[in-house]
């Protein structure tokens, strides 16, 4: 059971989390017509009266874009103000995760996005490691990531997560920790809620934006960090066999941070992962605001 933060934002006000409830007839529940964000925050290790939020602006922009795809005008700066108030009201004392959600809040049937009431809520929960940080095993999923021509993949649309859910359960129930999904072109795409990277011959490679991936904010951070470290990066289509013989593979995401992959199907990867480790440690230091060069990625909330 999760430890939810005490206060939620619901129907334009802050209320106790337990009182933020919706009807069983809510439109989005039936049609997957919602979109969410997911961002992490931590108490400042240097100052207990401050909360550090990682890449707040990017998360708010992506949620605003997701809302746009649902025919809902929700400006990023409005989301940002409410998230800051949400954090001040909760003042979390441990590492936490914020889940803002936009959705068709009308009661009633008929799938549509026009002429329908929409709303926005936020709740949060304490969150430590989402995946084992020492490394995981992955199954290549029999489910394929959707295509952008049938689902707006640049938004985090709730209905799209049926595929992630199928893939994750298939992987776990067959003895693996996580799923790697291919796209409909048969190229490596991403995991159930993370982007994927591999290292071959010192080069860091990840599927490009034209591969039906989610435009991950951690992915963007990893690419920038690697380039700043002088590591060559490439965004391109990746074949399954390249992954199996890669020098290093890791997943990136807000929940998973940087998680090394130890095994894919029956293929065991090297336990020496110099590039993964360097990037992982740098990212942790950045989120704790210990890297002046990346200070603009960390938003400080004074509580
Ligand atoms: C499907 C999917 N891919 C990738 C990611 C990683 O994105 P981010 O780094 O922005 O959390 C997520 C998580 O948000 C996701 O749900």
PDB file of C-alpha atoms and ligand atoms in Angstrom:
ATOM      1  CA  UNK A   1       0.000   0.000   0.000  1.00  0.00           C
ATOM      2  CA  UNK A   2       1.293   3.451  -0.848  1.00  0.00           C
ATOM      3  CA  UNK A   3       1.749   6.336   1.544  1.00  0.00           C
ATOM      4  CA  UNK A   4      -0.285   9.039  -0.146  1.00  0.00           C
ATOM      5  CA  UNK A   5       0.398  12.668   0.635  1.00  0.00           C
ATOM      6  CA  UNK A   6      -2.336  14.133   2.870  1.00  0.00           C
ATOM      7  CA  UNK A   7      -3.594  16.886   0.589  1.00  0.00           C
ATOM      8  CA  UNK A   8      -4.830  16.554  -2.985  1.00  0.00           C
ATOM      9  CA  UNK A   9      -5.876  19.188  -5.499  1.00  0.00           C
ATOM     10  CA  UNK A  10      -9.342  18.325  -6.761  1.00  0.00           C
ATOM     11  CA  UNK A  11     -12.114  20.321  -8.436  1.00  0.00           C
ATOM     12  CA  UNK A  12     -10.171  23.590  -8.143  1.00  0.00           C
ATOM     13  CA  UNK A  13      -9.320  23.342  -4.466  1.00  0.00           C
ATOM     14  CA  UNK A  14      -7.056  21.623  -1.995  1.00  0.00           C
ATOM     15  CA  UNK A  15      -8.839  18.899  -0.030  1.00  0.00           C
ATOM     16  CA  UNK A  16      -7.826  15.899   2.103  1.00  0.00           C
ATOM     17  CA  UNK A  17      -6.675  13.096  -0.217  1.00  0.00           C
ATOM     18  CA  UNK A  18      -9.362  10.781   1.173  1.00  0.00           C
ATOM     19  CA  UNK A  19     -12.097  13.193   0.092  1.00  0.00           C
ATOM     20  CA  UNK A  20     -10.884  13.510  -3.511  1.00  0.00           C
ATOM     21  CA  UNK A  21     -13.130  10.905  -5.117  1.00  0.00           C
ATOM     22  CA  UNK A  22     -14.864  10.594  -8.473  1.00  0.00           C
ATOM     23  CA  UNK A  23     -18.068   8.907  -9.652  1.00  0.00           C
ATOM     24  CA  UNK A  24     -18.115   5.449 -11.245  1.00  0.00           C
ATOM     25  CA  UNK A  25     -19.804   7.123 -14.241  1.00  0.00           C
ATOM     26  CA  UNK A  26     -16.809   9.374 -14.951  1.00  0.00           C
ATOM     27  CA  UNK A  27     -16.240   9.464 -18.698  1.00  0.00           C
ATOM     28  CA  UNK A  28     -12.433   9.068 -18.575  1.00  0.00           C
ATOM     29  CA  UNK A  29     -12.678   5.907 -16.515  1.00  0.00           C
ATOM     30  CA  UNK A  30     -14.516   4.217 -19.363  1.00  0.00           C
ATOM     31  CA  UNK A  31     -12.670   5.577 -22.376  1.00  0.00           C
ATOM     32  CA  UNK A  32      -9.101   6.193 -21.188  1.00  0.00           C
ATOM     33  CA  UNK A  33      -9.548   9.872 -22.065  1.00  0.00           C
ATOM     34  CA  UNK A  34      -7.161  11.183 -19.466  1.00  0.00           C
ATOM     35  CA  UNK A  35      -3.501  12.111 -19.468  1.00  0.00           C
ATOM     36  CA  UNK A  36      -1.069  12.261 -16.625  1.00  0.00           C
ATOM     37  CA  UNK A  37       2.243  13.571 -15.560  1.00  0.00           C
ATOM     38  CA  UNK A  38       4.699  12.055 -13.147  1.00  0.00           C
ATOM     39  CA  UNK A  39       7.466  13.959 -11.476  1.00  0.00           C
ATOM     40  CA  UNK A  40       9.724  13.446  -8.514  1.00  0.00           C
ATOM     41  CA  UNK A  41      10.584  15.674  -5.621  1.00  0.00           C
ATOM     42  CA  UNK A  42      12.865  15.331  -2.619  1.00  0.00           C
ATOM     43  CA  UNK A  43      13.430  17.289   0.577  1.00  0.00           C
ATOM     44  CA  UNK A  44      16.626  19.288   0.102  1.00  0.00           C
ATOM     45  CA  UNK A  45      19.355  17.231   1.837  1.00  0.00           C
ATOM     46  CA  UNK A  46      21.007  20.577   2.759  1.00  0.00           C
ATOM     47  CA  UNK A  47      17.886  22.396   4.016  1.00  0.00           C
ATOM     48  CA  UNK A  48      14.822  20.643   5.517  1.00  0.00           C
ATOM     49  CA  UNK A  49      12.610  23.662   4.724  1.00  0.00           C
ATOM     50  CA  UNK A  50      13.067  23.261   1.002  1.00  0.00           C
ATOM     51  CA  UNK A  51      11.715  20.770  -1.525  1.00  0.00           C
ATOM     52  CA  UNK A  52      13.566  20.157  -4.785  1.00  0.00           C
ATOM     53  CA  UNK A  53      11.530  19.372  -7.914  1.00  0.00           C
ATOM     54  CA  UNK A  54      13.314  17.954 -10.928  1.00  0.00           C
ATOM     55  CA  UNK A  55      12.587  19.637 -14.263  1.00  0.00           C
ATOM     56  CA  UNK A  56       9.278  21.124 -13.154  1.00  0.00           C
ATOM     57  CA  UNK A  57       8.923  23.297 -16.266  1.00  0.00           C
ATOM     58  CA  UNK A  58       9.379  20.373 -18.668  1.00  0.00           C
ATOM     59  CA  UNK A  59       6.845  18.247 -16.810  1.00  0.00           C
ATOM     60  CA  UNK A  60       4.300  21.068 -16.843  1.00  0.00           C
ATOM     61  CA  UNK A  61       4.848  21.698 -20.553  1.00  0.00           C
ATOM     62  CA  UNK A  62       4.379  18.024 -21.378  1.00  0.00           C
ATOM     63  CA  UNK A  63       1.175  17.805 -19.350  1.00  0.00           C
ATOM     64  CA  UNK A  64      -0.152  20.931 -21.022  1.00  0.00           C
ATOM     65  CA  UNK A  65       0.638  19.340 -24.413  1.00  0.00           C
ATOM     66  CA  UNK A  66      -1.083  16.123 -23.348  1.00  0.00           C
ATOM     67  CA  UNK A  67      -4.135  18.174 -22.323  1.00  0.00           C
ATOM     68  CA  UNK A  68      -4.087  19.876 -25.730  1.00  0.00           C
ATOM     69  CA  UNK A  69      -4.264  16.455 -27.378  1.00  0.00           C
ATOM     70  CA  UNK A  70      -7.412  15.841 -25.318  1.00  0.00           C
ATOM     71  CA  UNK A  71      -8.955  19.107 -26.560  1.00  0.00           C
ATOM     72  CA  UNK A  72      -8.366  20.772 -23.195  1.00  0.00           C
ATOM     73  CA  UNK A  73      -6.646  24.124 -22.809  1.00  0.00           C
ATOM     74  CA  UNK A  74      -4.577  23.973 -19.632  1.00  0.00           C
ATOM     75  CA  UNK A  75      -1.598  26.355 -19.690  1.00  0.00           C
ATOM     76  CA  UNK A  76       1.705  25.042 -18.347  1.00  0.00           C
ATOM     77  CA  UNK A  77       2.188  28.038 -16.018  1.00  0.00           C
ATOM     78  CA  UNK A  78      -1.185  27.356 -14.383  1.00  0.00           C
ATOM     79  CA  UNK A  79      -0.170  23.724 -13.767  1.00  0.00           C
ATOM     80  CA  UNK A  80       3.157  24.897 -12.378  1.00  0.00           C
ATOM     81  CA  UNK A  81       1.571  27.305  -9.860  1.00  0.00           C
ATOM     82  CA  UNK A  82      -0.811  24.659  -8.589  1.00  0.00           C
ATOM     83  CA  UNK A  83       1.970  22.061  -8.248  1.00  0.00           C
ATOM     84  CA  UNK A  84       4.064  24.502  -6.212  1.00  0.00           C
ATOM     85  CA  UNK A  85       1.089  25.195  -3.897  1.00  0.00           C
ATOM     86  CA  UNK A  86       0.442  21.455  -3.675  1.00  0.00           C
ATOM     87  CA  UNK A  87       4.018  20.853  -2.534  1.00  0.00           C
ATOM     88  CA  UNK A  88       3.864  23.701   0.009  1.00  0.00           C
ATOM     89  CA  UNK A  89       0.636  22.336   1.483  1.00  0.00           C
ATOM     90  CA  UNK A  90       1.993  18.783   1.798  1.00  0.00           C
ATOM     91  CA  UNK A  91       5.610  19.576   2.678  1.00  0.00           C
ATOM     92  CA  UNK A  92       6.707  15.958   2.129  1.00  0.00           C
ATOM     93  CA  UNK A  93       9.459  14.682   4.399  1.00  0.00           C
ATOM     94  CA  UNK A  94      10.581  11.831   2.130  1.00  0.00           C
ATOM     95  CA  UNK A  95      11.281  11.304  -1.555  1.00  0.00           C
ATOM     96  CA  UNK A  96       7.935  11.586  -3.353  1.00  0.00           C
ATOM     97  CA  UNK A  97       6.148  11.409  -6.676  1.00  0.00           C
ATOM     98  CA  UNK A  98       3.544  13.861  -7.956  1.00  0.00           C
ATOM     99  CA  UNK A  99       0.785  12.578 -10.192  1.00  0.00           C
ATOM    100  CA  UNK A 100      -1.168  15.362 -11.962  1.00  0.00           C
ATOM    101  CA  UNK A 101      -4.034  14.123 -14.105  1.00  0.00           C
ATOM    102  CA  UNK A 102      -6.256  15.773 -16.699  1.00  0.00           C
ATOM    103  CA  UNK A 103      -9.399  13.968 -17.772  1.00  0.00           C
ATOM    104  CA  UNK A 104     -12.898  14.098 -19.150  1.00  0.00           C
ATOM    105  CA  UNK A 105     -14.756  14.502 -15.887  1.00  0.00           C
ATOM    106  CA  UNK A 106     -18.322  14.503 -17.269  1.00  0.00           C
ATOM    107  CA  UNK A 107     -20.682  11.758 -16.243  1.00  0.00           C
ATOM    108  CA  UNK A 108     -22.153   9.985 -19.190  1.00  0.00           C
ATOM    109  CA  UNK A 109     -21.483   7.848 -22.195  1.00  0.00           C
ATOM    110  CA  UNK A 110     -20.252   8.330 -25.769  1.00  0.00           C
ATOM    111  CA  UNK A 111     -16.519   8.493 -26.452  1.00  0.00           C
ATOM    112  CA  UNK A 112     -15.603  12.037 -27.496  1.00  0.00           C
ATOM    113  CA  UNK A 113     -13.413  14.960 -26.558  1.00  0.00           C
ATOM    114  CA  UNK A 114     -15.588  17.883 -27.686  1.00  0.00           C
ATOM    115  CA  UNK A 115     -18.402  19.411 -25.668  1.00  0.00           C
ATOM    116  CA  UNK A 116     -17.471  17.575 -22.555  1.00  0.00           C
ATOM    117  CA  UNK A 117     -16.424  18.801 -19.139  1.00  0.00           C
ATOM    118  CA  UNK A 118     -12.771  18.290 -18.256  1.00  0.00           C
ATOM    119  CA  UNK A 119     -10.893  18.635 -15.022  1.00  0.00           C
ATOM    120  CA  UNK A 120      -7.471  18.476 -13.469  1.00  0.00           C
ATOM    121  CA  UNK A 121      -6.394  16.905 -10.174  1.00  0.00           C
ATOM    122  CA  UNK A 122      -3.131  16.230  -8.395  1.00  0.00           C
ATOM    123  CA  UNK A 123      -2.166  13.768  -5.751  1.00  0.00           C
ATOM    124  CA  UNK A 124       1.169  12.533  -4.492  1.00  0.00           C
ATOM    125  CA  UNK A 125       2.772   9.589  -2.785  1.00  0.00           C
ATOM    126  CA  UNK A 126       6.041   8.746  -1.141  1.00  0.00           C
ATOM    127  CA  UNK A 127       8.228   6.871  -3.614  1.00  0.00           C
ATOM    128  CA  UNK A 128      11.631   5.297  -3.190  1.00  0.00           C
ATOM    129  CA  UNK A 129      13.064   2.956  -5.817  1.00  0.00           C
ATOM    130  CA  UNK A 130      10.536   1.874  -8.434  1.00  0.00           C
ATOM    131  CA  UNK A 131      12.825  -0.838  -9.855  1.00  0.00           C
ATOM    132  CA  UNK A 132      15.776  -2.596  -8.162  1.00  0.00           C
ATOM    133  CA  UNK A 133      18.605  -0.034  -8.604  1.00  0.00           C
ATOM    134  CA  UNK A 134      21.278  -2.723  -8.892  1.00  0.00           C
ATOM    135  CA  UNK A 135      19.821  -3.982 -12.165  1.00  0.00           C
ATOM    136  CA  UNK A 136      16.930  -5.870 -13.700  1.00  0.00           C
ATOM    137  CA  UNK A 137      16.020  -8.618 -16.137  1.00  0.00           C
ATOM    138  CA  UNK A 138      13.859  -7.825 -19.158  1.00  0.00           C
ATOM    139  CA  UNK A 139      11.625  -9.794 -21.447  1.00  0.00           C
ATOM    140  CA  UNK A 140      11.026  -8.747 -25.043  1.00  0.00           C
ATOM    141  CA  UNK A 141       7.300  -8.240 -25.002  1.00  0.00           C
ATOM    142  CA  UNK A 142       4.885  -9.963 -27.336  1.00  0.00           C
ATOM    143  CA  UNK A 143       2.924  -6.670 -27.183  1.00  0.00           C
ATOM    144  CA  UNK A 144       4.022  -3.842 -29.481  1.00  0.00           C
ATOM    145  CA  UNK A 145       4.093  -0.147 -28.603  1.00  0.00           C
ATOM    146  CA  UNK A 146       1.242   1.675 -30.376  1.00  0.00           C
ATOM    147  CA  UNK A 147       1.850   3.823 -33.457  1.00  0.00           C
ATOM    148  CA  UNK A 148       1.512   7.589 -33.468  1.00  0.00           C
ATOM    149  CA  UNK A 149      -1.020   7.356 -36.301  1.00  0.00           C
ATOM    150  CA  UNK A 150      -3.493   5.586 -34.008  1.00  0.00           C
ATOM    151  CA  UNK A 151      -2.661   7.139 -30.649  1.00  0.00           C
ATOM    152  CA  UNK A 152      -1.055  10.487 -29.787  1.00  0.00           C
ATOM    153  CA  UNK A 153       2.151   9.078 -28.316  1.00  0.00           C
ATOM    154  CA  UNK A 154       3.676  12.427 -27.414  1.00  0.00           C
ATOM    155  CA  UNK A 155       1.108  12.745 -24.672  1.00  0.00           C
ATOM    156  CA  UNK A 156       0.960  10.514 -21.644  1.00  0.00           C
ATOM    157  CA  UNK A 157      -2.571   9.419 -22.509  1.00  0.00           C
ATOM    158  CA  UNK A 158      -4.005   7.151 -19.841  1.00  0.00           C
ATOM    159  CA  UNK A 159      -5.726   4.789 -22.301  1.00  0.00           C
ATOM    160  CA  UNK A 160      -2.362   4.014 -23.913  1.00  0.00           C
ATOM    161  CA  UNK A 161      -1.173   2.358 -20.730  1.00  0.00           C
ATOM    162  CA  UNK A 162      -3.181  -0.802 -21.392  1.00  0.00           C
ATOM    163  CA  UNK A 163      -0.245  -1.871 -23.599  1.00  0.00           C
ATOM    164  CA  UNK A 164       2.294  -1.083 -20.851  1.00  0.00           C
ATOM    165  CA  UNK A 165       0.155  -2.988 -18.361  1.00  0.00           C
ATOM    166  CA  UNK A 166      -0.136  -6.065 -20.597  1.00  0.00           C
ATOM    167  CA  UNK A 167       3.597  -6.027 -21.285  1.00  0.00           C
ATOM    168  CA  UNK A 168       4.608  -5.557 -17.643  1.00  0.00           C
ATOM    169  CA  UNK A 169       2.356  -8.360 -16.378  1.00  0.00           C
ATOM    170  CA  UNK A 170       3.484 -10.703 -19.141  1.00  0.00           C
ATOM    171  CA  UNK A 171       7.127 -10.014 -18.194  1.00  0.00           C
ATOM    172  CA  UNK A 172       6.668 -10.361 -14.439  1.00  0.00           C
ATOM    173  CA  UNK A 173       4.477 -13.454 -14.686  1.00  0.00           C
ATOM    174  CA  UNK A 174       7.125 -15.152 -16.808  1.00  0.00           C
ATOM    175  CA  UNK A 175       9.880 -14.413 -14.278  1.00  0.00           C
ATOM    176  CA  UNK A 176      11.337 -11.089 -15.489  1.00  0.00           C
ATOM    177  CA  UNK A 177      11.351  -7.656 -13.860  1.00  0.00           C
ATOM    178  CA  UNK A 178      10.386  -5.489 -16.814  1.00  0.00           C
ATOM    179  CA  UNK A 179       9.277  -5.558 -20.460  1.00  0.00           C
ATOM    180  CA  UNK A 180      10.997  -4.148 -23.529  1.00  0.00           C
ATOM    181  CA  UNK A 181       8.502  -3.318 -26.259  1.00  0.00           C
ATOM    182  CA  UNK A 182       9.264  -3.174 -29.955  1.00  0.00           C
ATOM    183  CA  UNK A 183       7.469  -0.684 -32.183  1.00  0.00           C
ATOM    184  CA  UNK A 184       5.359  -1.792 -35.114  1.00  0.00           C
ATOM    185  CA  UNK A 185       8.428  -1.509 -37.376  1.00  0.00           C
ATOM    186  CA  UNK A 186      10.009  -4.252 -35.256  1.00  0.00           C
ATOM    187  CA  UNK A 187      12.608  -1.865 -33.794  1.00  0.00           C
ATOM    188  CA  UNK A 188      13.406  -1.430 -30.112  1.00  0.00           C
ATOM    189  CA  UNK A 189      11.077   1.182 -28.626  1.00  0.00           C
ATOM    190  CA  UNK A 190      10.950   1.480 -24.842  1.00  0.00           C
ATOM    191  CA  UNK A 191       9.960  -0.318 -21.625  1.00  0.00           C
ATOM    192  CA  UNK A 192       6.558  -0.226 -19.892  1.00  0.00           C
ATOM    193  CA  UNK A 193       7.212   3.243 -18.440  1.00  0.00           C
ATOM    194  CA  UNK A 194      10.828   4.036 -19.311  1.00  0.00           C
ATOM    195  CA  UNK A 195      12.963   4.923 -22.289  1.00  0.00           C
ATOM    196  CA  UNK A 196      15.849   2.661 -23.240  1.00  0.00           C
ATOM    197  CA  UNK A 197      19.535   3.249 -23.936  1.00  0.00           C
ATOM    198  CA  UNK A 198      22.380   0.994 -25.029  1.00  0.00           C
ATOM    199  CA  UNK A 199      26.150   1.488 -25.163  1.00  0.00           C
ATOM    200  CA  UNK A 200      28.130   0.036 -28.044  1.00  0.00           C
ATOM    201  CA  UNK A 201      31.822   0.753 -28.497  1.00  0.00           C
ATOM    202  CA  UNK A 202      31.709   3.736 -26.141  1.00  0.00           C
ATOM    203  CA  UNK A 203      28.754   5.361 -27.911  1.00  0.00           C
ATOM    204  CA  UNK A 204      25.422   5.954 -26.138  1.00  0.00           C
ATOM    205  CA  UNK A 205      22.505   5.102 -28.421  1.00  0.00           C
ATOM    206  CA  UNK A 206      18.749   5.484 -27.917  1.00  0.00           C
ATOM    207  CA  UNK A 207      15.723   5.235 -30.245  1.00  0.00           C
ATOM    208  CA  UNK A 208      14.913   8.592 -31.872  1.00  0.00           C
ATOM    209  CA  UNK A 209      11.659  10.556 -31.700  1.00  0.00           C
ATOM    210  CA  UNK A 210      10.510   8.911 -34.926  1.00  0.00           C
ATOM    211  CA  UNK A 211      10.443   5.496 -33.229  1.00  0.00           C
ATOM    212  CA  UNK A 212       7.082   5.944 -31.426  1.00  0.00           C
ATOM    213  CA  UNK A 213       8.718   6.567 -28.064  1.00  0.00           C
ATOM    214  CA  UNK A 214       7.430   8.837 -25.320  1.00  0.00           C
ATOM    215  CA  UNK A 215       9.528  11.998 -25.272  1.00  0.00           C
ATOM    216  CA  UNK A 216      10.992  11.210 -21.868  1.00  0.00           C
ATOM    217  CA  UNK A 217      12.318  14.028 -19.717  1.00  0.00           C
ATOM    218  CA  UNK A 218      14.883  11.736 -18.086  1.00  0.00           C
ATOM    219  CA  UNK A 219      15.916  10.631 -21.586  1.00  0.00           C
ATOM    220  CA  UNK A 220      16.564  14.253 -22.483  1.00  0.00           C
ATOM    221  CA  UNK A 221      18.535  14.744 -19.248  1.00  0.00           C
ATOM    222  CA  UNK A 222      20.633  11.612 -19.874  1.00  0.00           C
ATOM    223  CA  UNK A 223      21.518  12.713 -23.409  1.00  0.00           C
ATOM    224  CA  UNK A 224      22.565  16.171 -22.198  1.00  0.00           C
ATOM    225  CA  UNK A 225      24.622  14.785 -19.305  1.00  0.00           C
ATOM    226  CA  UNK A 226      26.358  12.283 -21.602  1.00  0.00           C
ATOM    227  CA  UNK A 227      27.192  14.942 -24.202  1.00  0.00           C
ATOM    228  CA  UNK A 228      28.532  17.232 -21.481  1.00  0.00           C
ATOM    229  CA  UNK A 229      30.754  14.349 -20.319  1.00  0.00           C
ATOM    230  CA  UNK A 230      32.130  14.009 -23.830  1.00  0.00           C
ATOM    231  CA  UNK A 231      30.321  10.735 -24.534  1.00  0.00           C
ATOM    232  CA  UNK A 232      29.210  10.428 -28.144  1.00  0.00           C
ATOM    233  CA  UNK A 233      25.429  10.005 -28.462  1.00  0.00           C
ATOM    234  CA  UNK A 234      23.203   8.839 -31.283  1.00  0.00           C
ATOM    235  CA  UNK A 235      19.400   8.800 -31.661  1.00  0.00           C
ATOM    236  CA  UNK A 236      18.384   6.171 -34.176  1.00  0.00           C
ATOM    237  CA  UNK A 237      16.454   2.953 -34.761  1.00  0.00           C
ATOM    238  CA  UNK A 238      17.838  -0.008 -32.820  1.00  0.00           C
ATOM    239  CA  UNK A 239      17.528  -3.666 -33.788  1.00  0.00           C
ATOM    240  CA  UNK A 240      16.782  -6.305 -31.185  1.00  0.00           C
ATOM    241  CA  UNK A 241      20.053  -8.132 -31.836  1.00  0.00           C
ATOM    242  CA  UNK A 242      22.056  -4.975 -31.174  1.00  0.00           C
ATOM    243  CA  UNK A 243      20.500  -4.838 -27.743  1.00  0.00           C
ATOM    244  CA  UNK A 244      21.400  -8.449 -27.023  1.00  0.00           C
ATOM    245  CA  UNK A 245      25.083  -7.863 -27.764  1.00  0.00           C
ATOM    246  CA  UNK A 246      25.311  -4.341 -26.352  1.00  0.00           C
ATOM    247  CA  UNK A 247      28.095  -3.483 -23.892  1.00  0.00           C
ATOM    248  CA  UNK A 248      25.579  -1.848 -21.558  1.00  0.00           C
ATOM    249  CA  UNK A 249      21.807  -1.344 -21.536  1.00  0.00           C
ATOM    250  CA  UNK A 250      19.795   0.824 -19.137  1.00  0.00           C
ATOM    251  CA  UNK A 251      16.305   2.223 -18.747  1.00  0.00           C
ATOM    252  CA  UNK A 252      15.528   5.850 -17.925  1.00  0.00           C
ATOM    253  CA  UNK A 253      12.429   7.392 -16.423  1.00  0.00           C
ATOM    254  CA  UNK A 254      11.151   9.570 -13.627  1.00  0.00           C
ATOM    255  CA  UNK A 255      10.123   6.587 -11.526  1.00  0.00           C
ATOM    256  CA  UNK A 256      12.970   4.254 -12.583  1.00  0.00           C
ATOM    257  CA  UNK A 257      15.688   6.972 -12.732  1.00  0.00           C
ATOM    258  CA  UNK A 258      18.614   5.147 -14.423  1.00  0.00           C
ATOM    259  CA  UNK A 259      18.177   1.402 -13.978  1.00  0.00           C
ATOM    260  CA  UNK A 260      20.808  -0.958 -15.424  1.00  0.00           C
ATOM    261  CA  UNK A 261      19.631  -4.010 -17.378  1.00  0.00           C
ATOM    262  CA  UNK A 262      21.417  -7.214 -16.357  1.00  0.00           C
ATOM    263  CA  UNK A 263      19.654  -9.667 -18.613  1.00  0.00           C
ATOM    264  CA  UNK A 264      17.446  -9.633 -21.720  1.00  0.00           C
ATOM    265  CA  UNK A 265      15.593 -12.901 -22.290  1.00  0.00           C
ATOM    266  CA  UNK A 266      18.370 -15.508 -21.805  1.00  0.00           C
ATOM    267  CA  UNK A 267      21.214 -13.104 -22.721  1.00  0.00           C
ATOM    268  CA  UNK A 268      23.313 -11.872 -19.808  1.00  0.00           C
ATOM    269  CA  UNK A 269      24.926  -8.454 -20.105  1.00  0.00           C
ATOM    270  CA  UNK A 270      28.296  -7.501 -18.695  1.00  0.00           C
ATOM    271  CA  UNK A 271      28.400  -6.521 -15.023  1.00  0.00           C
ATOM    272  CA  UNK A 272      30.894  -3.792 -15.915  1.00  0.00           C
ATOM    273  CA  UNK A 273      28.851  -0.694 -16.805  1.00  0.00           C
ATOM    274  CA  UNK A 274      31.124   2.347 -16.680  1.00  0.00           C
ATOM    275  CA  UNK A 275      28.942   4.688 -18.735  1.00  0.00           C
ATOM    276  CA  UNK A 276      25.668   3.704 -17.046  1.00  0.00           C
ATOM    277  CA  UNK A 277      27.224   4.213 -13.602  1.00  0.00           C
ATOM    278  CA  UNK A 278      28.725   7.601 -14.480  1.00  0.00           C
ATOM    279  CA  UNK A 279      25.426   8.918 -15.824  1.00  0.00           C
ATOM    280  CA  UNK A 280      23.412   7.427 -12.970  1.00  0.00           C
ATOM    281  CA  UNK A 281      25.600   9.047 -10.291  1.00  0.00           C
ATOM    282  CA  UNK A 282      25.607  12.395 -12.078  1.00  0.00           C
ATOM    283  CA  UNK A 283      21.810  12.362 -12.362  1.00  0.00           C
ATOM    284  CA  UNK A 284      21.429  11.628  -8.627  1.00  0.00           C
ATOM    285  CA  UNK A 285      23.791  14.506  -7.776  1.00  0.00           C
ATOM    286  CA  UNK A 286      21.853  16.847 -10.095  1.00  0.00           C
ATOM    287  CA  UNK A 287      18.474  15.989  -8.524  1.00  0.00           C
ATOM    288  CA  UNK A 288      20.010  16.735  -5.101  1.00  0.00           C
ATOM    289  CA  UNK A 289      21.097  20.125  -6.453  1.00  0.00           C
ATOM    290  CA  UNK A 290      24.778  19.345  -5.978  1.00  0.00           C
ATOM    291  CA  UNK A 291      25.737  20.250  -9.534  1.00  0.00           C
ATOM    292  CA  UNK A 292      25.784  24.039 -10.067  1.00  0.00           C
ATOM    293  CA  UNK A 293      25.982  23.570 -13.840  1.00  0.00           C
ATOM    294  CA  UNK A 294      22.508  21.975 -13.881  1.00  0.00           C
ATOM    295  CA  UNK A 295      20.869  24.193 -11.275  1.00  0.00           C
ATOM    296  CA  UNK A 296      18.234  25.376 -13.705  1.00  0.00           C
ATOM    297  CA  UNK A 297      16.859  21.807 -13.822  1.00  0.00           C
ATOM    298  CA  UNK A 298      16.024  21.907 -10.131  1.00  0.00           C
ATOM    299  CA  UNK A 299      13.166  24.058  -8.858  1.00  0.00           C
ATOM    300  CA  UNK A 300      13.387  24.911  -5.161  1.00  0.00           C
ATOM    301  CA  UNK A 301      10.128  25.280  -3.226  1.00  0.00           C
ATOM    302  CA  UNK A 302      10.455  27.088   0.110  1.00  0.00           C
ATOM    303  CA  UNK A 303       8.005  25.512   2.525  1.00  0.00           C
TER     304      UNK A 303
HETATM  305  C1  LIG B   1       5.703   4.996 -21.670  1.00  0.00           C
HETATM  306  C2  LIG B   1       6.768   5.786 -21.004  1.00  0.00           C
HETATM  307  N1  LIG B   1       7.964   5.924 -21.607  1.00  0.00           N
HETATM  308  C3  LIG B   1       8.960   6.630 -21.049  1.00  0.00           C
HETATM  309  C4  LIG B   1       8.805   7.252 -19.828  1.00  0.00           C
HETATM  310  C5  LIG B   1       9.918   8.061 -19.234  1.00  0.00           C
HETATM  311  O1  LIG B   1       9.604   9.411 -19.277  1.00  0.00           O
HETATM  312  P1  LIG B   1      10.147  10.444 -18.187  1.00  0.00           P
HETATM  313  O2  LIG B   1      11.620  10.313 -18.196  1.00  0.00           O
HETATM  314  O3  LIG B   1       9.667  11.746 -18.662  1.00  0.00           O
HETATM  315  O4  LIG B   1       9.568  10.034 -16.876  1.00  0.00           O
HETATM  316  C6  LIG B   1       7.573   7.132 -19.159  1.00  0.00           C
HETATM  317  C7  LIG B   1       7.352   7.772 -17.846  1.00  0.00           C
HETATM  318  O5  LIG B   1       6.885   8.859 -17.780  1.00  0.00           O
HETATM  319  C8  LIG B   1       6.535   6.391 -19.765  1.00  0.00           C
HETATM  320  O6  LIG B   1       5.344   6.268 -19.160  1.00  0.00           O
END
